C-alpha cells in the first residue's frame, strides 16, 4: 500500500517502445522530486513524485 504524504503520488509510467526501463529509470530518478520505486516490466516504471504537477 502506498500512502500520499504531503501531496506526493505514486504512479506507473508507461515507456515508449524501444526505451529501456533501466535508462528511463535512471533518468527519472535524476529528476527533481521523483524517486523510482520499481521497474516491474521492460516498458514501465513505478515512480513516486513528491509534488503532483
Short mmCIF file of C-alpha atoms in Angstrom, two decimals:
data_model
loop_
_atom_site.label_atom_id
_atom_site.label_comp_id
_atom_site.label_asym_id
_atom_site.label_seq_id
_atom_site.Cartn_x
_atom_site.Cartn_y
_atom_site.Cartn_z
CA UNK A 1 0.00 0.00 0.00
CA UNK A 2 1.28 3.45 -0.89
CA UNK A 3 0.24 6.48 1.11
CA UNK A 4 0.25 10.03 -0.17
CA UNK A 5 2.08 12.19 2.40
CA UNK A 6 2.27 15.91 1.63
CA UNK A 7 0.57 15.56 -1.75
CA UNK A 8 3.01 13.04 -3.23
CA UNK A 9 1.75 10.39 -5.62
CA UNK A 10 2.90 7.00 -6.80
CA UNK A 11 2.18 6.30 -10.44
CA UNK A 12 3.07 3.81 -13.11
CA UNK A 13 4.74 5.39 -16.14
CA UNK A 14 4.46 3.53 -19.45
CA UNK A 15 7.54 3.98 -21.64
CA UNK A 16 7.71 4.48 -25.37
CA UNK A 17 8.54 1.48 -27.48
CA UNK A 18 12.30 0.97 -27.59
CA UNK A 19 13.04 2.96 -24.44
CA UNK A 20 14.90 0.75 -21.98
CA UNK A 21 13.42 0.69 -18.48
CA UNK A 22 16.91 0.82 -16.95
CA UNK A 23 17.83 4.02 -18.78
CA UNK A 24 14.41 5.56 -18.20
CA UNK A 25 14.56 4.66 -14.51
CA UNK A 26 17.96 6.31 -14.19
CA UNK A 27 16.78 9.50 -15.92
CA UNK A 28 13.55 9.67 -13.90
CA UNK A 29 15.46 9.08 -10.66
CA UNK A 30 17.69 12.05 -11.52
CA UNK A 31 14.63 14.29 -11.93
CA UNK A 32 13.91 16.64 -9.01
CA UNK A 33 11.22 15.42 -6.59
CA UNK A 34 10.98 11.99 -8.24
CA UNK A 35 12.01 8.58 -6.95
CA UNK A 36 11.83 5.34 -8.92
CA UNK A 37 10.26 2.69 -6.71
CA UNK A 38 10.20 -0.31 -9.05
CA UNK A 39 10.71 -1.43 -12.64
CA UNK A 40 8.02 -4.13 -12.91
CA UNK A 41 8.31 -4.61 -16.70
CA UNK A 42 10.58 -3.61 -19.56
CA UNK A 43 8.12 -0.95 -20.71
CA UNK A 44 7.08 0.68 -17.42
CA UNK A 45 8.43 2.10 -14.18
CA UNK A 46 6.72 2.87 -10.87
CA UNK A 47 7.66 6.32 -9.60
CA UNK A 48 6.86 8.38 -6.53
CA UNK A 49 6.55 12.10 -7.25
CA UNK A 50 6.89 14.28 -4.16
CA UNK A 51 4.84 17.02 -5.75
CA UNK A 52 1.88 16.41 -8.01
CA UNK A 53 2.13 18.55 -11.16
#
